[in-house]
Coordinates of C-alpha atoms and ligand atoms in Angstrom, one line a residue:
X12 CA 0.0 0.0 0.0
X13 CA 1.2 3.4 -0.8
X14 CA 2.0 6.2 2.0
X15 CA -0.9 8.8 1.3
X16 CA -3.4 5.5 1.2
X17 CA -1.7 4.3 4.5
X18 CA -2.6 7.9 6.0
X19 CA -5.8 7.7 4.2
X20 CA -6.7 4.3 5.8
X21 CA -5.3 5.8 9.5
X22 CA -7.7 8.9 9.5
X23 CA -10.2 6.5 8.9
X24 CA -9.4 3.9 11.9
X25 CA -9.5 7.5 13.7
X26 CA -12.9 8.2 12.6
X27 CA -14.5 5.0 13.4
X28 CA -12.6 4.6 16.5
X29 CA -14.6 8.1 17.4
X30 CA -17.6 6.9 16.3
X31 CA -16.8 3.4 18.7
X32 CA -16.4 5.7 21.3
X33 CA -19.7 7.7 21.1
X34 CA -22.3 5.0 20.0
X35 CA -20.3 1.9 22.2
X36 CA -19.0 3.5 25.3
X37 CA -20.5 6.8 26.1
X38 CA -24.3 6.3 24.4
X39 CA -24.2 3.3 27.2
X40 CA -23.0 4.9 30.3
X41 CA -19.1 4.6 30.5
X42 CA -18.5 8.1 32.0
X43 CA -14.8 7.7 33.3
X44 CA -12.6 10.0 30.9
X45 CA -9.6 8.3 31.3
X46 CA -11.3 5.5 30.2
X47 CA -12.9 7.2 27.2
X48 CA -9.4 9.1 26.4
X49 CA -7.7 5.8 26.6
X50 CA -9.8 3.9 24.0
X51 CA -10.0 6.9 22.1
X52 CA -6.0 6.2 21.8
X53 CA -5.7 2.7 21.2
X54 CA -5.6 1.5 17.8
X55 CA -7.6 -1.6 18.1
X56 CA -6.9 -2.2 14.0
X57 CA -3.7 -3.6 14.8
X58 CA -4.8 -5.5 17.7
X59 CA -7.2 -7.5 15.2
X60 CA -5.7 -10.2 12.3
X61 CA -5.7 -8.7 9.0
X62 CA -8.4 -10.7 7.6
X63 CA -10.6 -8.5 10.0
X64 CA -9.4 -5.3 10.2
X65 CA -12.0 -3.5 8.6
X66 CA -14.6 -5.0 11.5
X67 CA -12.0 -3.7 14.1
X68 CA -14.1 -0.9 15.3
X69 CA -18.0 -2.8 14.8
X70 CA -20.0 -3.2 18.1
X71 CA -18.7 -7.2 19.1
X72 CA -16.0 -9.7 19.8
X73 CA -14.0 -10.7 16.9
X74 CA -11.7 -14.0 16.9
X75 CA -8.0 -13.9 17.3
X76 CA -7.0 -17.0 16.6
X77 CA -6.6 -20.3 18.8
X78 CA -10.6 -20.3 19.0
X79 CA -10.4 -17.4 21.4
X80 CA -12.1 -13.5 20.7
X81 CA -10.2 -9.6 21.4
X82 CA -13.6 -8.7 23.7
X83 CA -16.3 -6.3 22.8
X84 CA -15.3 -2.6 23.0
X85 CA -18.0 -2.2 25.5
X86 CA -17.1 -4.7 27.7
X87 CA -13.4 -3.5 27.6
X88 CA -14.6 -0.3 28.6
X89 CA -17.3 -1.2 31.2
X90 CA -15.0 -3.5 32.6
X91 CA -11.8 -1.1 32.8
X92 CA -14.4 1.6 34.3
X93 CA -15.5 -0.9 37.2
X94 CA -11.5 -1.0 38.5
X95 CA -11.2 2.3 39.3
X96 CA -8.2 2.8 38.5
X97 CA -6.0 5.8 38.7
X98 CA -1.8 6.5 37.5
X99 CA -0.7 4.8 40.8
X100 CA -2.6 1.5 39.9
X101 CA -0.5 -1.8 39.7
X102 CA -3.0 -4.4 38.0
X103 CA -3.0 -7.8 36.6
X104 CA -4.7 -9.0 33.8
X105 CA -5.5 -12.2 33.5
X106 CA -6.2 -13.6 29.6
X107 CA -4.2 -11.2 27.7
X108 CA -5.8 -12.4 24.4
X109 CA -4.6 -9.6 21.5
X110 CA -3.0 -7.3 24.3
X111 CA -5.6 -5.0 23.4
X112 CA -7.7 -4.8 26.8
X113 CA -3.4 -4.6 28.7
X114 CA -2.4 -2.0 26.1
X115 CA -6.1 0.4 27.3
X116 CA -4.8 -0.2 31.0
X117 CA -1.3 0.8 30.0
X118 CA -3.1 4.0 29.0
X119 CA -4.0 5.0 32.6
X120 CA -1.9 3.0 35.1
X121 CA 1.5 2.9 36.5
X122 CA 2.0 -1.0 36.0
X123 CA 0.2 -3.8 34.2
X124 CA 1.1 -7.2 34.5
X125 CA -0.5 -9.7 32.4
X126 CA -0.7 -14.1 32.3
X127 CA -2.2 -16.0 28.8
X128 CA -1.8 -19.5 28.8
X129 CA -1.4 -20.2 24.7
X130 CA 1.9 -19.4 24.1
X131 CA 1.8 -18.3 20.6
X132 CA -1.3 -15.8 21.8
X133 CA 1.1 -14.2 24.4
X134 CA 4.9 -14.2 22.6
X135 CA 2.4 -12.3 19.5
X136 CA 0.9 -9.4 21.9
X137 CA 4.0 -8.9 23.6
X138 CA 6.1 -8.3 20.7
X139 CA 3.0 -5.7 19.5
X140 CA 3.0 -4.3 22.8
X141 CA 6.7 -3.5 22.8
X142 CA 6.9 -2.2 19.5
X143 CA 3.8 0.5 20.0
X144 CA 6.1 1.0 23.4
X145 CA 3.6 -0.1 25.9
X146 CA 6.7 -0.1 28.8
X147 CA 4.5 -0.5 31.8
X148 CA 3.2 -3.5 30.9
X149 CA 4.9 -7.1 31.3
X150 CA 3.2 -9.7 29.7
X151 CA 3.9 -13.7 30.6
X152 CA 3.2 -17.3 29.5
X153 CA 1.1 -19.5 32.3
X154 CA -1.6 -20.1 33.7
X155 CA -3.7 -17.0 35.4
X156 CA -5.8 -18.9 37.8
X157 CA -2.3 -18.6 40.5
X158 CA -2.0 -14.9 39.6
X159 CA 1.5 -13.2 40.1
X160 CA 2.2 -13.6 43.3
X161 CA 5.9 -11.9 43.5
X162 CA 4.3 -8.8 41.4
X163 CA 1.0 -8.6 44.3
X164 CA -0.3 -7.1 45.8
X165 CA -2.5 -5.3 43.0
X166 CA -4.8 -2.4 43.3
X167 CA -7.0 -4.2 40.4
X168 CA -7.2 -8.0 38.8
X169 CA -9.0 -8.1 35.4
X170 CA -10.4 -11.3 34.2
X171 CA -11.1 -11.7 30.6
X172 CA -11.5 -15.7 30.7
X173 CA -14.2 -17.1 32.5
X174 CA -13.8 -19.5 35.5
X175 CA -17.1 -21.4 37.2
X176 CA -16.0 -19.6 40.7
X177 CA -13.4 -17.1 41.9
X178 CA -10.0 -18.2 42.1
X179 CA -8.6 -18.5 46.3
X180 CA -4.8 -17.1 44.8
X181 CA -6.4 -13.8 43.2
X182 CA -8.4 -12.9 46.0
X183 CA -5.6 -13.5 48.2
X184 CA -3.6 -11.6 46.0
X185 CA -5.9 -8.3 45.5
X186 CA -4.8 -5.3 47.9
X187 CA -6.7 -3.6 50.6
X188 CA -9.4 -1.5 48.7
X189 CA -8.8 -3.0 45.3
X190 CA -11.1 -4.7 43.1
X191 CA -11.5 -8.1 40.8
X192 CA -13.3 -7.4 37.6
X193 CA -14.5 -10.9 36.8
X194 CA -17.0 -13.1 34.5
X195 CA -17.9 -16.5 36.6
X196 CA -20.5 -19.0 36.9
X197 CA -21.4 -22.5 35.6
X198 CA -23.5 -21.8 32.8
X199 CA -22.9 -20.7 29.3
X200 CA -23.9 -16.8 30.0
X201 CA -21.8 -15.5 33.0
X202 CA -22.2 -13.2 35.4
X203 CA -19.8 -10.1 35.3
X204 CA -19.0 -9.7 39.0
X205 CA -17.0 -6.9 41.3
X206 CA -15.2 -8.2 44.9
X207 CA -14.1 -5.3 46.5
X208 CA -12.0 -5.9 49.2
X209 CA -12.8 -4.2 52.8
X210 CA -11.0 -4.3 55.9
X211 CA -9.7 -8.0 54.5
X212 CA -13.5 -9.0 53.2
X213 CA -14.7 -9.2 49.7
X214 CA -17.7 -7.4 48.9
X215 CA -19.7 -8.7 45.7
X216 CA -21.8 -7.1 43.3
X217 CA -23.4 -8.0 39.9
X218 CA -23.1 -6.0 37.2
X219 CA -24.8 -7.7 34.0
X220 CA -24.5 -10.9 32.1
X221 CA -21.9 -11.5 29.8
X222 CA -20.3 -14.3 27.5
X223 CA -16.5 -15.0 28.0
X224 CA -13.8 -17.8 26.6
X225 CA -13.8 -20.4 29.4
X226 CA -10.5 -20.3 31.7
X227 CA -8.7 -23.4 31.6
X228 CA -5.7 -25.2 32.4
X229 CA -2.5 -26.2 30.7
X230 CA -4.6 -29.3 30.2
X231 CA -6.8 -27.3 28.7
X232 CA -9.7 -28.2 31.0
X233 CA -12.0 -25.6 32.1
X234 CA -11.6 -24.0 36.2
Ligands
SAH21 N1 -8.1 -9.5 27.0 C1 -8.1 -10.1 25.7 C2 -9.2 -11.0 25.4 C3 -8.9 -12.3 25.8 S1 -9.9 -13.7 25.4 C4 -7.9 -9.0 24.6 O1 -8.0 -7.8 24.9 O2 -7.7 -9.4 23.5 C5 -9.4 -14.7 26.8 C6 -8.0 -15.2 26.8 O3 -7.8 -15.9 28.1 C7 -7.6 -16.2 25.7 O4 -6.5 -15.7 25.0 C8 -7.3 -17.4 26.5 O5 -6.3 -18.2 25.9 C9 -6.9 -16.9 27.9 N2 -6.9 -17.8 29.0 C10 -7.8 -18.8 29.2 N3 -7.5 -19.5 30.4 C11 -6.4 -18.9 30.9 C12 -5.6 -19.0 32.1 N4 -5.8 -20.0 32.9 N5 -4.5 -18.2 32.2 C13 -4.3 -17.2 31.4 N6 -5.0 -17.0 30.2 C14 -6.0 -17.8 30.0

């Protein structure tokens, strides 16, 4: 492709990206600006394979590869709203996917660390990651469901497989007034949760229904 049609194609991503923001995010409630700014800035294009691009910015999941989806815009930025999080937040991610939903948190915080468990999935988003110089944010093979325990405690722990119940090692390993942003349950549909922790106690709410991957192990049977 030629330069001035590579600009071309650009100011277009930039348009629809707007649009994404406006009709996606804001037209249903997502109110946090650094949220808003941050998705806004993230070129989700080249988060998505080729074959896709031009569905990059369209109001659903799309598939990555290895039978697993980059997650709806909305749900990226519900999701990343429902942390809280601020430039002093440390979070862990846990299904880094793309490295789309870690590159919209290395937007806004001071440290992302984030786990998938198919290889060729995570060596792919951290090469992208370094080369659109996403510093704060450390990417590693394994499996998620034991966290990072020499990297906790975190102010937030984001979730973008679904387990049947909360994992004991990221509850453990959420800090004192963080929260867990989480799909879970035994059925197909899952329940988007919240566990904020108080004085040592997790305090639950439910946000809406959602569909999420299944979380699994390096068996690749489902937690
Ligand atoms: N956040 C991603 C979307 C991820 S889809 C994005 O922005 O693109 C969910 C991911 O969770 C998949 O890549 C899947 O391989 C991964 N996954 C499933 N079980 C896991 C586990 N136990 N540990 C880490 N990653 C896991």
């Amino acid at each position: 492709m030629g330069l001035i049609s590579i600009h071309a194609q650009e100011r277009e991503f930039a348009l629809m990206r707007e649009e994404m923001v406006r009709k996606q995010i804001i037209a249903r409630g997502v109110t946090d600006q650094e949220v808003l700014q941050a998705m806004r800035n993230v070129k989700r294009h080249l988060f998505v394979p080729d074959k896709y691009k031009e569905l990059s910015y369209r109001d659903g999941p799309l598939p990555i590869g290895f039978g697993q989806t980059i997650s709806q815009p909305y749900i990226v930025g519900l999701m990343t709203q429902l942390l809280r999080l601020d430039e002093q937040s440390r979070v862990l991610e846990i299904g880094t996917g793309s490295g789309y939903q870690a590159a919209i948190l290395g937007e806004i915080c001071d440290s992302v660390f984030t786990i998938e468990i198919v290889e060729n999935l995570g060596k792919k988003a951290q090469i992208l990651l370094a080369d659109l110089k996403y510093e704060k944010v450390t990417v590693r093979i394994g499996d998620g469901y034991l966290g990072w325990p020499e990297k906790a405690p975190f102010d937030g722990i984001i979730v973008t497989c679904a387990p049947t119940s909360i994992p004991e090692p990221l509850k453990e390993q959420l800090a004192e007034d963080g929260r867990m942003v989480i799909p879970v349950g035994k059925h197909s549909i899952k329940e988007l949760v919240v566990l904020h922790k108080k004085k040592g106690r997790l305090v639950r709410q439910y946000i809406i229904p959602v569909s999420f991957v299944p979380m699994v192990d390096e068996e690749g049977l489902k937690y």
